PDB file of C-alpha atoms in Angstrom:
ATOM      1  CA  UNK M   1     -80.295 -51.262-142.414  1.00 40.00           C
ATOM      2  CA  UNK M   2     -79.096 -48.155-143.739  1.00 50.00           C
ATOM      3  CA  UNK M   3     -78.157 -48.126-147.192  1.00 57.00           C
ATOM      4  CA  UNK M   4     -74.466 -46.256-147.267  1.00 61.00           C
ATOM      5  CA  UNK M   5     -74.013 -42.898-149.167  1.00 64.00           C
ATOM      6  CA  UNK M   6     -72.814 -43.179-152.506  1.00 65.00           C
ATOM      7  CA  UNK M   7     -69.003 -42.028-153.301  1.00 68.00           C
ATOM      8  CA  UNK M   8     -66.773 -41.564-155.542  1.00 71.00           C
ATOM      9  CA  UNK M   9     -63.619 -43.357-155.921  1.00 90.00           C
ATOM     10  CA  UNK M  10     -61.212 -41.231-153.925  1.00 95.00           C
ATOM     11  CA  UNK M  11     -59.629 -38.686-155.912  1.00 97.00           C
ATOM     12  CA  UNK M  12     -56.187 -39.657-157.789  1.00 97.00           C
ATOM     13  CA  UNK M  13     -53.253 -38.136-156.127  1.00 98.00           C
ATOM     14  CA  UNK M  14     -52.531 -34.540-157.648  1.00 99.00           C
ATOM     15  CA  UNK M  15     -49.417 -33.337-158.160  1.00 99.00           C
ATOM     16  CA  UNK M  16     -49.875 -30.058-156.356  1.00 99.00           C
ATOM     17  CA  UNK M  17     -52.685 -29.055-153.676  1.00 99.00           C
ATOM     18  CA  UNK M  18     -53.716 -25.878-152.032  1.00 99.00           C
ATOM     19  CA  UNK M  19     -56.052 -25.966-148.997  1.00 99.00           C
ATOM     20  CA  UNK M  20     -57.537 -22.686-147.680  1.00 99.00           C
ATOM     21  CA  UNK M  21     -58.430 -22.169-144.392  1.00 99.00           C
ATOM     22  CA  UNK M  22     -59.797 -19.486-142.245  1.00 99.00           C
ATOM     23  CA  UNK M  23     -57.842 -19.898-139.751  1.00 98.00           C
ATOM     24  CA  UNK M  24     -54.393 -21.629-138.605  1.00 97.00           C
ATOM     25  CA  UNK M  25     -55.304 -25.092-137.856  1.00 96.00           C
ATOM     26  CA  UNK M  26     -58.511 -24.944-139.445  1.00 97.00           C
ATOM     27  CA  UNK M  27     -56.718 -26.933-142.439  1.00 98.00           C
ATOM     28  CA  UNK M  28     -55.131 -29.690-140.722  1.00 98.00           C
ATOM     29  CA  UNK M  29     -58.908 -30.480-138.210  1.00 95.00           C
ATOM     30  CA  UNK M  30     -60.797 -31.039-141.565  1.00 97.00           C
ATOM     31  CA  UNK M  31     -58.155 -32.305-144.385  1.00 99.00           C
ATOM     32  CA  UNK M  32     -55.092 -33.321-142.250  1.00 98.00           C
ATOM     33  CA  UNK M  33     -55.403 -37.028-142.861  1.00 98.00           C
ATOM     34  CA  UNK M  34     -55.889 -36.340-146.865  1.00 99.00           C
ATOM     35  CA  UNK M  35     -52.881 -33.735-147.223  1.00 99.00           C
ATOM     36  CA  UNK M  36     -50.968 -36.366-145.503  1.00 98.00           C
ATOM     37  CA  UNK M  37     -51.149 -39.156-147.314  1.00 98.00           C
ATOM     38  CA  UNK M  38     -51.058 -36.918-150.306  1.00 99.00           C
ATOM     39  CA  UNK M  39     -47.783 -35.839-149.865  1.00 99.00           C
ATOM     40  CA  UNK M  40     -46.477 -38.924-148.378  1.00 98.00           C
ATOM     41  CA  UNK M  41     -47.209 -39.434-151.905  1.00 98.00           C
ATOM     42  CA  UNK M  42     -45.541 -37.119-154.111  1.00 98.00           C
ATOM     43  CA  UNK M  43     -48.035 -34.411-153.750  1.00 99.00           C
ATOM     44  CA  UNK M  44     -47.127 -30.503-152.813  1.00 99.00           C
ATOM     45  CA  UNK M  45     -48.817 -29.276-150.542  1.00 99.00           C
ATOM     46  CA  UNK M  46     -49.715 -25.766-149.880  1.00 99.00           C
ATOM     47  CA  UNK M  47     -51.728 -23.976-148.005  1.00 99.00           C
ATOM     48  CA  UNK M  48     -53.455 -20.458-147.805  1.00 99.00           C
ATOM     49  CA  UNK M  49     -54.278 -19.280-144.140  1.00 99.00           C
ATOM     50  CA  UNK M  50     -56.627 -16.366-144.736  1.00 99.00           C
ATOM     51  CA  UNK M  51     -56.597 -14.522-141.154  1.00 99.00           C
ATOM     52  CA  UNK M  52     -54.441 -13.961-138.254  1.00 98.00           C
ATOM     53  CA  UNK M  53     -55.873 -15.958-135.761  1.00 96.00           C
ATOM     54  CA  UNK M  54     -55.381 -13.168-133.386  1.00 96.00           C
ATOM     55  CA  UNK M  55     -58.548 -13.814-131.420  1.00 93.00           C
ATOM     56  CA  UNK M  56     -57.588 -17.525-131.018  1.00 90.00           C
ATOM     57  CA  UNK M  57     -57.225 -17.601-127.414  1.00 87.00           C
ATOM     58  CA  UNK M  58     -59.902 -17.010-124.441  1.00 84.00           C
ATOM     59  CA  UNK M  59     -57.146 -14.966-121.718  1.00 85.00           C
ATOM     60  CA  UNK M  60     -58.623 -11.421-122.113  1.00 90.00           C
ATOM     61  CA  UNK M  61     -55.039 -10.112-120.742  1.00 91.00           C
ATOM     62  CA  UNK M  62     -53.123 -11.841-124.009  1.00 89.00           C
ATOM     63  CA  UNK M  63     -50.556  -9.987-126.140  1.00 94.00           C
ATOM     64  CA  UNK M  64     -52.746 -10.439-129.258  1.00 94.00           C
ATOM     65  CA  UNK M  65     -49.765  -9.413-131.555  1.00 95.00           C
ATOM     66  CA  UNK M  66     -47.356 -12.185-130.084  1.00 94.00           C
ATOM     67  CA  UNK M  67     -50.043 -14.760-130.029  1.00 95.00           C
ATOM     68  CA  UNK M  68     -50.403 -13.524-134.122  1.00 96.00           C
ATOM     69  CA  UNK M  69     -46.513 -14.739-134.269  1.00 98.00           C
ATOM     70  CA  UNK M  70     -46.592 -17.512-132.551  1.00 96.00           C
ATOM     71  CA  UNK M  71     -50.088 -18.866-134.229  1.00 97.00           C
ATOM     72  CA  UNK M  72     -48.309 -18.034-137.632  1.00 98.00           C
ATOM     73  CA  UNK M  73     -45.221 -20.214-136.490  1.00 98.00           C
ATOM     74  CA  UNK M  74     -47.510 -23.394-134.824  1.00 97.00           C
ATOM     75  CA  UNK M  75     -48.627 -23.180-138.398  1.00 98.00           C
ATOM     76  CA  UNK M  76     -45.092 -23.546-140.784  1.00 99.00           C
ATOM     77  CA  UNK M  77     -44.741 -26.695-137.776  1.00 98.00           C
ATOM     78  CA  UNK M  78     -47.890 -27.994-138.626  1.00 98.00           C
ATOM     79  CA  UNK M  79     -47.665 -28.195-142.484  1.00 99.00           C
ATOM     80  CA  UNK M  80     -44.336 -29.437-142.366  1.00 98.00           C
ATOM     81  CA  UNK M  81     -45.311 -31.686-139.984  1.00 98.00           C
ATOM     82  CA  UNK M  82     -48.025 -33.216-142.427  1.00 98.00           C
ATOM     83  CA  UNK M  83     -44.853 -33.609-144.680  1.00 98.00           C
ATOM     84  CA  UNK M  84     -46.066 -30.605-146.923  1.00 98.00           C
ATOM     85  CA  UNK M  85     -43.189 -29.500-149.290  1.00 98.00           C
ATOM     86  CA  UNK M  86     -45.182 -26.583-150.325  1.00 98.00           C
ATOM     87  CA  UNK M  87     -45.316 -22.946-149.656  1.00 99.00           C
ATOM     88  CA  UNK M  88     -47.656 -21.529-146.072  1.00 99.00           C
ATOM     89  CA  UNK M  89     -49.386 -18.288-147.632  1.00 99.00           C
ATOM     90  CA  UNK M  90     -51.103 -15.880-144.797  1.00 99.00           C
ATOM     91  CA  UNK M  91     -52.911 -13.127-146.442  1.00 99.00           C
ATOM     92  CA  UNK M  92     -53.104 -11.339-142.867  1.00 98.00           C
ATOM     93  CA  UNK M  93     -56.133 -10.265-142.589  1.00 98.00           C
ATOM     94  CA  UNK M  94     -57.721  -9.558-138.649  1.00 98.00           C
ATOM     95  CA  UNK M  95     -59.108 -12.762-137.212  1.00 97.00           C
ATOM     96  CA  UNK M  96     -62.885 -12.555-136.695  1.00 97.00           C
ATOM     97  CA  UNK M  97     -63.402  -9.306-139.863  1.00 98.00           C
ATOM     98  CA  UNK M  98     -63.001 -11.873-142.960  1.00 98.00           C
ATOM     99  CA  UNK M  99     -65.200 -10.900-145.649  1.00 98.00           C
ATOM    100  CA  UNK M 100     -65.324 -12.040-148.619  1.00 97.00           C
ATOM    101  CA  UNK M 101     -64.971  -9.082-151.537  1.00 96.00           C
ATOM    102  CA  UNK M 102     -63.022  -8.774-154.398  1.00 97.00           C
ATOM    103  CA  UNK M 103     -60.022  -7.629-153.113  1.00 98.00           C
ATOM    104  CA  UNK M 104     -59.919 -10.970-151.336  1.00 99.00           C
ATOM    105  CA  UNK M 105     -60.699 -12.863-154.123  1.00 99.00           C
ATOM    106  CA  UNK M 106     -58.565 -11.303-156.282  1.00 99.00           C
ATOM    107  CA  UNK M 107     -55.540 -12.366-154.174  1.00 99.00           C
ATOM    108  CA  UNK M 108     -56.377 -15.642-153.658  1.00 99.00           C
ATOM    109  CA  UNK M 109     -56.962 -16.309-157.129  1.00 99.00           C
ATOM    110  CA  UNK M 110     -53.482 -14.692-158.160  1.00 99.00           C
ATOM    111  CA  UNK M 111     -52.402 -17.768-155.805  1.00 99.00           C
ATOM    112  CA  UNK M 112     -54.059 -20.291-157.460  1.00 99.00           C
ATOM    113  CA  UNK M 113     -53.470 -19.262-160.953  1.00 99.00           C
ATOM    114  CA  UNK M 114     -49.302 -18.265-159.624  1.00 99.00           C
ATOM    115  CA  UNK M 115     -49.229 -22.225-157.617  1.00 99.00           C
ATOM    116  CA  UNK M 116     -51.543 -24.189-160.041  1.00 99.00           C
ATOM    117  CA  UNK M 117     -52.767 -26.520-157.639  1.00 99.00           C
ATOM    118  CA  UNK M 118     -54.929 -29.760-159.478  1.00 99.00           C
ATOM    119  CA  UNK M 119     -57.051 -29.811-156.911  1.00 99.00           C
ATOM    120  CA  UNK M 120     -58.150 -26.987-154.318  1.00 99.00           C
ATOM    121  CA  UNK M 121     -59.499 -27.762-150.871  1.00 99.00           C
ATOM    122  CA  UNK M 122     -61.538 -25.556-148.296  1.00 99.00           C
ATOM    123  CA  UNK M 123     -64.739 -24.124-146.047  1.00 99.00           C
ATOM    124  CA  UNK M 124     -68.344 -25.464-147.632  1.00 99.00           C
ATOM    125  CA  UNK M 125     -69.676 -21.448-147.576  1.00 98.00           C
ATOM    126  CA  UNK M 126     -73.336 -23.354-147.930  1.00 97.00           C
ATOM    127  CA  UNK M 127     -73.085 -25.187-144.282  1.00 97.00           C
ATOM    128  CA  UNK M 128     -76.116 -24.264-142.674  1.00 95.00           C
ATOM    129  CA  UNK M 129     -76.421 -22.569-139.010  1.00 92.00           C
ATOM    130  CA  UNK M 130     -72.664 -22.054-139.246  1.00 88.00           C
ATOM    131  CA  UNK M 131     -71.490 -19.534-136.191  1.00 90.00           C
ATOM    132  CA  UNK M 132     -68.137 -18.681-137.219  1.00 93.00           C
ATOM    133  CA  UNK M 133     -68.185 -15.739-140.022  1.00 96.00           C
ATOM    134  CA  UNK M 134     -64.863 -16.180-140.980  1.00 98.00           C
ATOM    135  CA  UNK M 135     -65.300 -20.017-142.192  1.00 98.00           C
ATOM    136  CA  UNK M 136     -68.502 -18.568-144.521  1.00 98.00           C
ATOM    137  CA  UNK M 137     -66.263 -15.872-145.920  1.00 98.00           C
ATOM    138  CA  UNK M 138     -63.509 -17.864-146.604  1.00 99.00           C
ATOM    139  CA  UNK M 139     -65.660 -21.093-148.007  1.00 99.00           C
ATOM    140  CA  UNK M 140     -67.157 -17.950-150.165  1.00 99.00           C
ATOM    141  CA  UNK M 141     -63.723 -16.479-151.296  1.00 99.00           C
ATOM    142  CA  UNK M 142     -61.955 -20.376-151.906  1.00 99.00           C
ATOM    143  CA  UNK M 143     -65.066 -20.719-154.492  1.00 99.00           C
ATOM    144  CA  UNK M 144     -65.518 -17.247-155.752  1.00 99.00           C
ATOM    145  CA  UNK M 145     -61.193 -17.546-156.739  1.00 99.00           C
ATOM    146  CA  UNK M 146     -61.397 -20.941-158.377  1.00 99.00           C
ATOM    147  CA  UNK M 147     -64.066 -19.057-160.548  1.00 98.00           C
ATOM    148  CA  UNK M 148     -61.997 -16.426-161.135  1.00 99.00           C
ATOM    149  CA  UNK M 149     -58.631 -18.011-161.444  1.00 99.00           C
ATOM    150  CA  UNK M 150     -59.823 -20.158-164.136  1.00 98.00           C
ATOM    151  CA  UNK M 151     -61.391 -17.563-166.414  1.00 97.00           C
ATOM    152  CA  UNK M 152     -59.054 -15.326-168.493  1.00 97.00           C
ATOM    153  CA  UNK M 153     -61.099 -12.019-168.125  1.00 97.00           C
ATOM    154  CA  UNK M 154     -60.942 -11.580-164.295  1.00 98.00           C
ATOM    155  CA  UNK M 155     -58.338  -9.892-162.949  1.00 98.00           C
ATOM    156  CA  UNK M 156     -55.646  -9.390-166.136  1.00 97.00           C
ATOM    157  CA  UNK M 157     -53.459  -7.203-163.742  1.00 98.00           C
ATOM    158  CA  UNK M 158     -52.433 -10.254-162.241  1.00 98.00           C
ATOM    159  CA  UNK M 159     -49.977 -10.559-165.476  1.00 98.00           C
ATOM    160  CA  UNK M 160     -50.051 -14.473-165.465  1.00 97.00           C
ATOM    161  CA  UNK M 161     -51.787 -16.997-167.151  1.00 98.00           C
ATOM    162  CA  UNK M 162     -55.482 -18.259-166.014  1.00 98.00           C
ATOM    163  CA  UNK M 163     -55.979 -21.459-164.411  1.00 99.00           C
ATOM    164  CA  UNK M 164     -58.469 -24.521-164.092  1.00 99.00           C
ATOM    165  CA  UNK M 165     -58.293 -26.855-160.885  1.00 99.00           C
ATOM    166  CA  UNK M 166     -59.190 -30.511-161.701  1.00 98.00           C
ATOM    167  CA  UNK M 167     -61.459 -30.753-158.365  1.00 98.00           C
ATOM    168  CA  UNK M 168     -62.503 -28.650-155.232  1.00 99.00           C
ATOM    169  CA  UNK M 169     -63.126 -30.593-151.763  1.00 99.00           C
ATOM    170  CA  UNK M 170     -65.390 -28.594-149.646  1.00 99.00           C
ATOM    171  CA  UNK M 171     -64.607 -29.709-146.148  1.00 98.00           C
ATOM    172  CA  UNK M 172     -67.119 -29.466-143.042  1.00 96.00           C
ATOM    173  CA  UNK M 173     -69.340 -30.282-145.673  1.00 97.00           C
ATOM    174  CA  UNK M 174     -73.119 -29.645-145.042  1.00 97.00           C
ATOM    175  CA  UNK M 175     -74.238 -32.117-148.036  1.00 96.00           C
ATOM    176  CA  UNK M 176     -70.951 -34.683-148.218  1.00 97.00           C
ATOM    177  CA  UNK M 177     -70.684 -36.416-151.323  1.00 97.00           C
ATOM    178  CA  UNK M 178     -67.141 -37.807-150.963  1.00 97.00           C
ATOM    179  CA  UNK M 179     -64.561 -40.080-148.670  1.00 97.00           C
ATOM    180  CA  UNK M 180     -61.117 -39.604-148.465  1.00 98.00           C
ATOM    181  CA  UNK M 181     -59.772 -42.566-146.846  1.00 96.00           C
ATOM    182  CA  UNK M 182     -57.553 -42.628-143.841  1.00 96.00           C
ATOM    183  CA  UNK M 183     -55.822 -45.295-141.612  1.00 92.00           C
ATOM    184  CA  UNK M 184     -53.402 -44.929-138.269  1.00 90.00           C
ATOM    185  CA  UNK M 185     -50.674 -43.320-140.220  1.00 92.00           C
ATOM    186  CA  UNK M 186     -52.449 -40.791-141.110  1.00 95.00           C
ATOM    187  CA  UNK M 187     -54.628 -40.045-138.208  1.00 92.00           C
ATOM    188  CA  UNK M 188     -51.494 -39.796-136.402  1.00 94.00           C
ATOM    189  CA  UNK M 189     -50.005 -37.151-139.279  1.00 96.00           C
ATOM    190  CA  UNK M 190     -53.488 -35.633-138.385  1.00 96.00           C
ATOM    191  CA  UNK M 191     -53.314 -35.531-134.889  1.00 95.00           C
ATOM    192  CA  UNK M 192     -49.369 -34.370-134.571  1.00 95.00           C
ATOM    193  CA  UNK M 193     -50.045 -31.402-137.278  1.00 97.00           C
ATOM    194  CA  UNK M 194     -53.356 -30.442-134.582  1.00 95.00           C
ATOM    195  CA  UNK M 195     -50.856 -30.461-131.689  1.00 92.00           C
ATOM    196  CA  UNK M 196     -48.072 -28.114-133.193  1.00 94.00           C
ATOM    197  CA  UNK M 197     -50.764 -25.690-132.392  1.00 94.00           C
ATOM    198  CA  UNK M 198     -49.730 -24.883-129.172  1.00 89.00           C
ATOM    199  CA  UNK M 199     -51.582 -22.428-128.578  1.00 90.00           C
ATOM    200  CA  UNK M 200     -54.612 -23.815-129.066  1.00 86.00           C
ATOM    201  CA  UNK M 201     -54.839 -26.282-126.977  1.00 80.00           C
ATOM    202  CA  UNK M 202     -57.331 -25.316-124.265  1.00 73.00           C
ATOM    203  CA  UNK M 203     -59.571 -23.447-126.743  1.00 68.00           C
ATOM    204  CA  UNK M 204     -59.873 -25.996-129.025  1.00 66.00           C
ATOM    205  CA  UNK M 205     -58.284 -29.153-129.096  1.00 60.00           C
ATOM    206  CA  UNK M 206     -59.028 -30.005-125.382  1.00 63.00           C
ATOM    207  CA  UNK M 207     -62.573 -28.037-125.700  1.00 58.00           C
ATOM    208  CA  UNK M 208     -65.362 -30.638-124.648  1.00 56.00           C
ATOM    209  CA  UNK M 209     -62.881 -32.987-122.566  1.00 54.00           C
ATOM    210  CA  UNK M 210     -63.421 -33.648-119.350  1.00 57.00           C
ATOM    211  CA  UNK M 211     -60.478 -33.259-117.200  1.00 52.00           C
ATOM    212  CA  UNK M 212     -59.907 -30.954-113.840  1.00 55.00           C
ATOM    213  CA  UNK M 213     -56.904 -29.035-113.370  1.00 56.00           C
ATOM    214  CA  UNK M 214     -54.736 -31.935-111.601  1.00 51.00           C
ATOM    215  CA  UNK M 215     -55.982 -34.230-115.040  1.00 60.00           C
ATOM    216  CA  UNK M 216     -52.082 -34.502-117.088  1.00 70.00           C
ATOM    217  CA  UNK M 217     -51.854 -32.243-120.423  1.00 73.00           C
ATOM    218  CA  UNK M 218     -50.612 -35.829-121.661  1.00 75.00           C
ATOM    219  CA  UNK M 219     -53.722 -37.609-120.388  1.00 79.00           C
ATOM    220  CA  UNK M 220     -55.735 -34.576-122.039  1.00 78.00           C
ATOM    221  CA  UNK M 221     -54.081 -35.554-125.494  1.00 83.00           C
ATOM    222  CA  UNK M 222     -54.319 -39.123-125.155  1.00 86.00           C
ATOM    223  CA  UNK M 223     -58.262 -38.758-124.779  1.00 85.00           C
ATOM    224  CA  UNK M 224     -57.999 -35.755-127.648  1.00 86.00           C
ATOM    225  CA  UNK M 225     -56.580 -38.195-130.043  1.00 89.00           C
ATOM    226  CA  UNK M 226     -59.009 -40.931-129.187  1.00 90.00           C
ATOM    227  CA  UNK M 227     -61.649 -38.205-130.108  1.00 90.00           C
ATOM    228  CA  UNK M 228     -59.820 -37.652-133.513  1.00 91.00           C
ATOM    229  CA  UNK M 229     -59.758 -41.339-134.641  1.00 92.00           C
ATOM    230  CA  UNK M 230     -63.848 -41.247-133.937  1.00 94.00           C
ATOM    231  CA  UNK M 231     -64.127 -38.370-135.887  1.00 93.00           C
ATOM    232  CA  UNK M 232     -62.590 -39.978-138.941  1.00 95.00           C
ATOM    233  CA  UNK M 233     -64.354 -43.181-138.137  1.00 95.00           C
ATOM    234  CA  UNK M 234     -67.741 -41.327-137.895  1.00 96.00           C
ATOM    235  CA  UNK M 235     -66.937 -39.403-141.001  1.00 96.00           C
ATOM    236  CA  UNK M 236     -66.773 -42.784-142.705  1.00 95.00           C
ATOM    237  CA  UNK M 237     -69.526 -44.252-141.473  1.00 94.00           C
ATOM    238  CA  UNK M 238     -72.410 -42.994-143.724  1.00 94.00           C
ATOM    239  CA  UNK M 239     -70.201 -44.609-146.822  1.00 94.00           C
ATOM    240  CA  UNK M 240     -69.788 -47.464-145.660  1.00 93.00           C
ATOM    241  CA  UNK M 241     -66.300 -47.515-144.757  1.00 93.00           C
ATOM    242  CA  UNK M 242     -63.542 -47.516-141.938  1.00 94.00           C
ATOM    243  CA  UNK M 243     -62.710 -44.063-141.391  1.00 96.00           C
ATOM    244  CA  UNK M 244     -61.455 -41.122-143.631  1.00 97.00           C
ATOM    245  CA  UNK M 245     -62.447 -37.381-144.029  1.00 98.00           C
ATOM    246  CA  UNK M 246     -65.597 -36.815-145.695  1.00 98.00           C
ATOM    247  CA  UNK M 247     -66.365 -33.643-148.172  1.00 98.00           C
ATOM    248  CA  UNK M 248     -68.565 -32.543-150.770  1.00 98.00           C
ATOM    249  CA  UNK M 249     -66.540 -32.862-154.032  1.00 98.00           C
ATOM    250  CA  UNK M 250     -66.961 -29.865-157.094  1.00 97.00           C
ATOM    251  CA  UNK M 251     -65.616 -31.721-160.397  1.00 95.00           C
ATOM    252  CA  UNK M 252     -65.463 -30.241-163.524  1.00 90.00           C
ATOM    253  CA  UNK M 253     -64.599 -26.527-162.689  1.00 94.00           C
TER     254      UNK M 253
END
């Protein structure tokens, strides 16, 4: 019998969140169940979306400038469609090119310290054989600003106060240390956020489902969502419990 990981109690409700993300939708596919139930309970939400998702499509003949806009709107949908009553920063910069340097980090830490979030969520930088760049850079930049937002020597042009978050959740975890629990309600937040993304439907959400090309977009979704509730469920697992969204937690910044 395997012996469940050890957790943590999940994490009180803060009063105000900010997740980071590489890229839109990247937010709502690894914490959408948590920033749900969060602000179901009081919490504000924001999030930071650090590039333009520009290459977020596989038609080599797309307009990458209107797929920019209309990533950038799938993505005020989705937050308010997690019930976030925060603010949707996009710092803009080209999807694919994310680094993380100071310039970077000196922007997202004016955020931090300007929305004073409790608790900050984003990329684990330390996942192992990760392909994407962009979710190393901006796992590097999310820890590299809570650093730097909470110290009063970094960055004094900001002209505001420093900052100390309560807790950071690393999400797509390579080490997870910590459940946040989930049930229907919230998968289904989850799963409505992921589908505001239009746009990415055949490149990400339907990626790995087997359909032809006479298989229903509504059948597609149906099995899509199925796949979302075993994520959760599988995410759980190792703990010992029904299904949530696992990450490795940071305490005492």
């Amino acid at each position: 019998m395997t012996t469940p990981l050890h957790t943590s109690a999940p994490l009180p409700v803060p009063q105000v969140a900010l997740a980071i993300g590489a890229h839109p939708d990247d937010i709502e596919f690894w914490a959408g169940a948590t920033l749900a139930r969060w602000a179901a309970a009081g919490c504000k939400v924001h999030f930071l979306v650090c590039t333009d998702g520009s290459k977020g499509t596989w038609d080599p003949t797309a307009d990458c400038e209107a797929l920019v806009r209309t990533r950038k709107a799938e993505q005020l949908v989705a937050a308010a469609t997690l019930g976030a009553t925060g603010e949707v920063v996009f710092l803009d910069e080209i999807d694919g090119l994310l680094t993380a340097d100071p310039r970077l980090v000196s922007r997202i830490a004016f955020e931090i310290r300007r929305l004073q979030p409790h608790v900050v969520l984003g990329h684990d930088p330390w996942k192992r054989y990760r392909l994407h760049p962009d979710h190393r850079a901006a796992g590097f930049l999310t820890v590299d600003a809570v650093v730097a937002a909470r110290d009063p020597h970094f960055y004094p042009e900001h002209g505001i106060a420093h900052f100390r978050p309560e807790s950071l959740l690393l999400f797509e975890a390579d080490e997870p240390n910590h459940l946040e629990p989930s049930d229907t309600a919230w998968w289904e937040a989850k799963t409505a956020a992921l589908e505001a993304h239009v746009s990415q439907l055949e490149t990400t959400h339907l990626y790995g489902i087997e359909r032809t090309e006479h298989t229903a977009i509504a059948e597609a979704l149906e099995k899509f969502r199925a796949r979302e509730l075993e994520n959760l469920r599988a995410a759980a697992q190792p703990f010992g419990k029904q299904a949530g969204e696992a990450f490795h937690l940071i305490a005492n910044l």
